[in-house]
Tab-separated table of C-alpha atoms and ligand atoms in Angstrom:
chain	number	residue	atom	x	y	z
A	275	UNK	CA	0.003	0.122	-0.034
A	276	UNK	CA	1.380	3.072	-0.720
A	277	UNK	CA	1.530	6.279	0.614
A	278	UNK	CA	-1.538	8.418	-0.819
A	279	UNK	CA	-3.820	5.046	-0.740
A	280	UNK	CA	-3.495	4.823	3.487
A	281	UNK	CA	-4.386	8.528	4.035
A	282	UNK	CA	-6.982	8.050	1.567
A	283	UNK	CA	-8.295	4.647	2.337
A	284	UNK	CA	-9.919	6.105	5.475
A	285	UNK	CA	-12.770	7.510	3.075
A	286	UNK	CA	-14.836	6.485	0.652
A	287	UNK	CA	-15.423	9.391	-1.235
A	288	UNK	CA	-12.360	11.162	-3.588
A	289	UNK	CA	-11.635	14.537	-3.162
A	290	UNK	CA	-13.509	14.330	-6.678
A	291	UNK	CA	-17.075	12.387	-5.274
A	292	UNK	CA	-17.590	14.960	-3.179
A	293	UNK	CA	-16.441	18.083	-5.284
A	294	UNK	CA	-19.647	16.046	-8.081
A	295	UNK	CA	-21.410	16.129	-4.868
A	296	UNK	CA	-21.006	19.273	-4.065
A	297	UNK	CA	-21.691	21.157	-7.340
A	298	UNK	CA	-25.659	19.203	-7.335
A	299	UNK	CA	-26.546	20.890	-4.155
A	300	UNK	CA	-25.274	24.049	-5.117
A	301	UNK	CA	-23.044	24.024	-3.221
A	302	UNK	CA	-19.250	25.669	-3.752
A	303	UNK	CA	-16.001	24.462	-1.372
A	304	UNK	CA	-13.922	25.833	0.622
A	305	UNK	CA	-10.373	25.850	0.720
A	306	UNK	CA	-8.605	27.123	4.294
A	307	UNK	CA	-4.610	27.549	3.933
A	308	UNK	CA	-2.575	26.727	7.263
A	309	UNK	CA	1.179	27.045	8.705
A	310	UNK	CA	0.907	25.307	12.141
A	311	UNK	CA	-0.530	22.655	13.842
A	312	UNK	CA	-2.561	25.746	15.737
A	313	UNK	CA	-4.685	26.816	12.372
A	314	UNK	CA	-4.916	22.905	10.959
A	315	UNK	CA	-7.074	22.597	15.130
A	316	UNK	CA	-8.841	25.456	14.014
A	317	UNK	CA	-9.986	23.640	10.269
A	318	UNK	CA	-11.057	20.236	11.051
A	319	UNK	CA	-13.152	22.291	14.275
A	320	UNK	CA	-14.715	24.653	12.220
A	321	UNK	CA	-15.813	21.308	9.371
A	322	UNK	CA	-16.659	18.634	12.674
A	323	UNK	CA	-18.611	22.123	13.970
A	324	UNK	CA	-20.274	22.954	10.652
A	325	UNK	CA	-20.766	19.019	9.125
A	326	UNK	CA	-19.272	20.293	5.591
A	327	UNK	CA	-16.625	18.933	3.931
A	328	UNK	CA	-13.199	20.986	3.296
A	329	UNK	CA	-10.434	20.847	1.478
A	330	UNK	CA	-7.878	22.201	3.730
A	331	UNK	CA	-4.770	23.890	2.163
A	332	UNK	CA	-0.131	24.427	1.726
A	333	UNK	CA	1.306	27.059	-0.156
A	334	UNK	CA	5.814	25.744	-0.799
A	335	UNK	CA	6.496	28.414	1.906
A	336	UNK	CA	3.426	26.615	4.497
A	337	UNK	CA	4.612	23.157	3.603
A	338	UNK	CA	8.741	23.966	3.695
A	339	UNK	CA	6.886	25.539	7.489
A	340	UNK	CA	5.181	22.320	8.838
A	341	UNK	CA	7.060	19.558	6.925
A	342	UNK	CA	4.953	18.254	4.029
A	343	UNK	CA	5.496	13.856	5.627
A	344	UNK	CA	4.049	15.698	8.330
A	345	UNK	CA	0.955	17.611	7.425
A	346	UNK	CA	-0.477	14.116	5.273
A	347	UNK	CA	0.650	11.772	9.045
A	348	UNK	CA	-1.742	14.973	10.977
A	349	UNK	CA	-5.031	15.495	7.653
A	350	UNK	CA	-4.425	11.563	8.017
A	351	UNK	CA	-4.806	11.205	11.747
A	352	UNK	CA	-7.557	14.262	11.917
A	353	UNK	CA	-9.531	12.132	9.100
A	354	UNK	CA	-9.805	9.073	11.304
A	355	UNK	CA	-10.997	10.472	13.286
A	356	UNK	CA	-13.149	13.264	12.021
A	357	UNK	CA	-16.938	12.175	10.030
A	358	UNK	CA	-16.989	14.557	7.935
A	359	UNK	CA	-14.423	14.506	4.306
A	360	UNK	CA	-10.754	16.134	5.419
A	361	UNK	CA	-8.887	16.583	1.797
A	362	UNK	CA	-5.744	18.168	1.637
A	363	UNK	CA	-4.400	19.838	-1.372
A	364	UNK	CA	-0.389	21.057	-2.214
A	365	UNK	CA	-1.465	25.192	-2.605
A	366	UNK	CA	1.002	26.861	-5.302
A	367	UNK	CA	3.300	24.560	-6.291
A	368	UNK	CA	5.715	25.705	-8.748
A	369	UNK	CA	8.286	23.170	-9.795
A	370	UNK	CA	7.208	19.657	-10.450
A	371	UNK	CA	9.927	18.392	-7.233
A	372	UNK	CA	7.157	19.600	-5.393
A	373	UNK	CA	4.066	18.634	-6.992
A	374	UNK	CA	5.792	15.188	-6.872
A	375	UNK	CA	6.180	15.492	-3.223
A	376	UNK	CA	3.191	16.587	-2.868
A	377	UNK	CA	1.693	13.088	-4.016
A	378	UNK	CA	4.135	10.903	-2.915
A	379	UNK	CA	3.236	12.359	0.755
A	380	UNK	CA	-0.338	11.950	-0.238
A	381	UNK	CA	-2.249	14.887	-0.722
A	382	UNK	CA	-5.281	14.472	-2.587
A	383	UNK	CA	-5.395	17.545	-4.587
A	384	UNK	CA	-2.184	20.156	-5.365
A	385	UNK	CA	-2.302	23.432	-7.409
A	386	UNK	CA	0.146	23.903	-10.745
A	387	UNK	CA	0.988	27.061	-10.685
A	388	UNK	CA	3.976	27.985	-13.967
A	389	UNK	CA	0.023	31.409	-14.711
A	390	UNK	CA	3.546	33.528	-14.287
A	391	UNK	CA	5.300	31.551	-17.439
A	392	UNK	CA	4.200	32.695	-20.833
A	393	UNK	CA	1.185	30.597	-22.190
A	394	UNK	CA	2.495	27.544	-23.696
A	395	UNK	CA	5.085	26.947	-20.970
A	396	UNK	CA	2.395	27.748	-18.528
A	397	UNK	CA	0.259	24.553	-20.742
A	398	UNK	CA	3.929	23.044	-20.889
A	399	UNK	CA	5.040	22.686	-17.931
A	400	UNK	CA	0.822	22.080	-16.684
A	401	UNK	CA	0.655	19.025	-19.022
A	402	UNK	CA	3.919	17.037	-17.703
A	403	UNK	CA	2.759	17.876	-13.852
A	404	UNK	CA	-0.049	16.467	-14.670
A	405	UNK	CA	0.847	13.071	-15.705
A	406	UNK	CA	3.153	12.827	-12.917
A	407	UNK	CA	1.123	13.250	-10.769
A	408	UNK	CA	-1.162	10.828	-11.984
A	409	UNK	CA	1.283	7.638	-12.375
A	410	UNK	CA	1.955	7.976	-8.243
A	411	UNK	CA	-1.913	8.120	-7.888
A	412	UNK	CA	-4.938	8.488	-10.147
A	413	UNK	CA	-7.403	9.727	-8.291
A	414	UNK	CA	-5.599	13.458	-7.065
A	415	UNK	CA	-6.985	15.997	-8.256
A	416	UNK	CA	-4.824	18.704	-10.178
A	417	UNK	CA	-5.454	22.128	-10.677
A	418	UNK	CA	-4.141	24.994	-13.517
A	419	UNK	CA	-3.854	28.537	-12.893
A	420	UNK	CA	-4.115	31.025	-15.783
A	421	UNK	CA	-3.959	34.815	-15.629
A	422	UNK	CA	-2.708	37.334	-12.928
A	423	UNK	CA	-4.297	37.093	-9.678
A	424	UNK	CA	-0.906	39.233	-7.360
A	425	UNK	CA	0.706	36.703	-4.609
A	426	UNK	CA	1.556	36.632	-1.345
A	427	UNK	CA	-2.385	36.246	1.181
A	428	UNK	CA	-1.395	39.357	3.636
A	429	UNK	CA	-2.052	43.364	3.998
A	430	UNK	CA	-1.103	45.805	1.358
A	431	UNK	CA	-1.346	48.358	0.432
A	432	UNK	CA	-2.271	49.083	-3.910
A	433	UNK	CA	-5.272	46.420	-5.462
A	434	UNK	CA	-2.600	44.297	-7.541
A	435	UNK	CA	-3.206	41.536	-10.289
A	436	UNK	CA	-4.555	42.491	-13.497
A	437	UNK	CA	-4.703	40.430	-16.996
A	438	UNK	CA	-8.165	38.590	-16.576
A	439	UNK	CA	-8.794	35.066	-17.855
A	440	UNK	CA	-10.054	34.758	-21.643
A	441	UNK	CA	-13.412	32.052	-22.032
A	442	UNK	CA	-10.868	30.719	-24.721
A	443	UNK	CA	-7.782	30.622	-23.038
A	444	UNK	CA	-9.131	29.273	-20.174
A	445	UNK	CA	-10.800	26.381	-23.224
A	446	UNK	CA	-7.503	25.995	-25.068
A	447	UNK	CA	-5.863	25.182	-21.943
A	448	UNK	CA	-7.972	22.913	-19.917
A	449	UNK	CA	-7.856	20.571	-23.602
A	450	UNK	CA	-3.965	20.959	-23.340
A	451	UNK	CA	-2.627	20.795	-20.079
A	452	UNK	CA	-5.869	17.442	-18.950
A	453	UNK	CA	-6.248	19.392	-15.905
A	454	UNK	CA	-9.590	18.023	-12.991
A	455	UNK	CA	-9.946	22.007	-12.162
A	456	UNK	CA	-9.084	24.940	-13.258
A	457	UNK	CA	-8.324	28.128	-11.339
A	458	UNK	CA	-8.830	31.508	-13.624
A	459	UNK	CA	-8.348	35.389	-12.506
A	460	UNK	CA	-12.115	36.687	-12.888
A	461	UNK	CA	-11.580	39.473	-10.737
A	462	UNK	CA	-10.007	38.394	-7.566
A	463	UNK	CA	-6.617	38.601	-5.658
A	464	UNK	CA	-4.482	37.486	-3.280
A	465	UNK	CA	-4.135	38.632	-0.397
A	466	UNK	CA	-6.920	42.307	1.257
A	467	UNK	CA	-6.309	46.079	0.735
A	468	UNK	CA	-6.405	47.302	4.767
A	469	UNK	CA	-9.739	48.743	4.166
A	470	UNK	CA	-10.938	45.053	3.522
A	471	UNK	CA	-9.682	44.670	7.340
A	472	UNK	CA	-11.169	47.028	8.848
A	473	UNK	CA	-14.345	45.866	6.501
A	474	UNK	CA	-14.622	49.035	4.450
A	475	UNK	CA	-14.763	47.696	1.228
A	476	UNK	CA	-15.455	43.730	-0.483
A	477	UNK	CA	-13.847	42.445	-4.109
A	478	UNK	CA	-15.470	41.783	-6.420
A	479	UNK	CA	-16.018	39.247	-9.098
A	480	UNK	CA	-16.596	38.761	-13.266
A	481	UNK	CA	-19.641	37.052	-12.715
A	482	UNK	CA	-20.656	36.324	-16.322
A	483	UNK	CA	-17.202	35.734	-17.133
A	484	UNK	CA	-17.506	32.809	-14.770
A	485	UNK	CA	-20.137	31.538	-16.044
A	486	UNK	CA	-18.501	32.520	-19.700
A	487	UNK	CA	-15.417	30.106	-18.284
A	488	UNK	CA	-17.192	27.853	-16.256
A	489	UNK	CA	-19.125	26.777	-19.862
A	490	UNK	CA	-15.409	26.995	-22.380
A	491	UNK	CA	-13.534	25.008	-19.776
A	492	UNK	CA	-16.001	22.382	-18.734
A	493	UNK	CA	-14.215	21.645	-15.427
A	494	UNK	CA	-14.158	22.296	-11.762
A	495	UNK	CA	-12.999	26.591	-11.653
A	496	UNK	CA	-11.370	27.423	-8.550
A	497	UNK	CA	-11.056	30.818	-6.840
A	498	UNK	CA	-8.502	31.829	-6.030
A	499	UNK	CA	-7.716	34.585	-2.918
A	500	UNK	CA	-11.122	34.357	-1.330
A	501	UNK	CA	-11.153	36.498	1.541
A	502	UNK	CA	-12.403	39.725	2.193
A	503	UNK	CA	-14.844	39.374	-1.517
A	504	UNK	CA	-18.668	40.362	-0.644
A	505	UNK	CA	-20.966	37.845	0.242
A	506	UNK	CA	-23.803	37.869	-2.557
A	507	UNK	CA	-20.342	37.653	-4.846
A	508	UNK	CA	-19.636	34.564	-3.069
A	509	UNK	CA	-22.957	32.811	-3.469
A	510	UNK	CA	-23.332	34.023	-7.214
A	511	UNK	CA	-20.034	32.871	-7.772
A	512	UNK	CA	-21.074	29.421	-6.938
A	513	UNK	CA	-24.093	29.425	-8.907
A	514	UNK	CA	-22.123	30.827	-12.057
A	515	UNK	CA	-19.601	27.027	-11.679
A	516	UNK	CA	-16.913	28.701	-8.500
A	517	UNK	CA	-16.387	24.804	-7.154
A	518	UNK	CA	-13.670	25.908	-4.716
A	519	UNK	CA	-13.428	28.473	-3.010
A	520	UNK	CA	-9.436	30.138	-0.907
A	521	UNK	CA	-9.296	31.641	1.904
A	522	UNK	CA	-6.497	32.489	4.292
A	523	UNK	CA	-5.303	36.208	4.877
A	524	UNK	CA	-8.956	36.377	6.529
A	525	UNK	CA	-7.835	33.158	8.977
A	526	UNK	CA	-4.183	34.883	9.194
A	527	UNK	CA	-5.963	38.289	10.077
A	528	UNK	CA	-7.582	36.452	12.885
A	529	UNK	CA	-4.438	34.207	14.169
A	530	UNK	CA	-2.609	37.519	14.387
A	531	UNK	CA	-4.879	39.525	16.148
A	532	UNK	CA	-6.706	36.562	18.247
A	533	UNK	CA	-3.066	36.272	19.226
A	534	UNK	CA	-1.741	39.639	20.676
A	535	UNK	CA	-5.320	39.267	22.042
A	536	UNK	CA	-3.988	36.629	23.765
A	537	UNK	CA	0.079	37.157	24.318
A	538	UNK	CA	-1.526	40.465	26.107
A	539	UNK	CA	-4.022	38.908	28.707
A	540	UNK	CA	-1.456	38.340	31.493
A	541	UNK	CA	2.225	38.819	30.533
A	542	UNK	CA	2.811	36.076	32.959
A	543	UNK	CA	1.404	33.444	30.619
A	544	UNK	CA	3.326	30.994	29.871
A	545	UNK	CA	1.302	28.306	29.268
A	546	UNK	CA	0.376	27.406	25.590
A	547	UNK	CA	-1.919	26.169	25.366
A	548	UNK	CA	-3.534	28.371	27.261
A	549	UNK	CA	-2.141	30.939	25.036
A	550	UNK	CA	-2.684	29.351	22.015
A	551	UNK	CA	-6.896	28.043	22.778
A	552	UNK	CA	-8.383	31.772	21.949
A	553	UNK	CA	-6.369	32.242	18.813
A	554	UNK	CA	-8.099	28.454	17.745
A	555	UNK	CA	-11.686	29.734	18.720
A	556	UNK	CA	-11.050	32.921	16.855
A	557	UNK	CA	-9.365	31.436	13.604
A	558	UNK	CA	-12.497	28.329	13.308
A	559	UNK	CA	-15.043	30.788	13.728
A	560	UNK	CA	-13.958	32.176	10.691
A	561	UNK	CA	-13.603	29.487	9.403
A	562	UNK	CA	-17.526	27.940	10.171
A	563	UNK	CA	-18.763	31.577	8.806
A	564	UNK	CA	-16.579	30.646	5.735
A	565	UNK	CA	-18.182	27.127	5.014
A	566	UNK	CA	-21.475	27.844	5.855
A	567	UNK	CA	-21.687	30.968	3.502
A	568	UNK	CA	-20.527	28.666	1.600
A	569	UNK	CA	-22.779	25.905	1.257
A	570	UNK	CA	-26.281	28.466	0.944
A	571	UNK	CA	-26.077	28.600	4.919
A	572	UNK	CA	-27.381	32.332	6.419
A	573	UNK	CA	-25.049	33.536	8.525
A	574	UNK	CA	-25.864	35.258	11.278
A	575	UNK	CA	-24.417	38.974	11.825
A	576	UNK	CA	-22.795	38.905	14.595
A	577	UNK	CA	-20.282	35.497	12.530
A	578	UNK	CA	-19.856	38.037	9.233
A	579	UNK	CA	-18.404	40.928	12.215
A	580	UNK	CA	-15.692	38.349	12.576
A	581	UNK	CA	-14.853	36.977	9.174
A	582	UNK	CA	-14.176	41.309	8.469
L	880	ZN	ZN1	-3.463	30.872	-4.624
């Protein structure tokens, strides 16, 4: 039995199965990034609280800090105890070696990201990575990226990203690479502006473009850089064809703010789990609130405030 089979053996539904089911239900799968076990505990707790599936994500930087194999082992362990599906994605993977490392460690999905390269080169390198990871695990979900949505899930001074994806390049890219899932640029952006963190501004998506790209591409679609997006646009984006929604910066903001508060509460407190427990709880609230929204459930104003 390979490492990837071991990781999947506790859940009957593959990621592909869950995405197909959610699409029929008109729901989106929440993708939440983790850098450490505090964030992982928060995402798993939110899945348990809402009884909704989650896709746990870790970019190359996050995997380097956590350890790709160590994160896969922890998710496997959480999955054994969970009655809702938990999946793991190798977010923003910029090399064949890192894509293979994640596939071999048992990740359920890889976001292959050569979107900074010219289109033809993006096609060639993505195709090569898709074939390589599927040779390790045929059930793995291969995602490819086109367009520019900026880099880094951080707080930013000015908006990043530029060129939006077109339906024609989406169709060409999917046909040429064999990806299962496409991440287009549709008005989304990595990170949040200060005004978004303060809740004074929201991201707005090109909903018509999403719908056209869905028709042209005919595969699952992922929305990166979801943090700070208007709630109504999330709902409409899912209706237009978005299947996976990435939220990272909102979790990082909640993590930082609650950690600051927790540390300031008692300057003599040195017990890590007493300091970190409220941080897990704050991040969990953000994740639960986003999960409910992506599944068409009513989100209370207090919960929305936590997100803002
Ligand atoms: Zn992203």
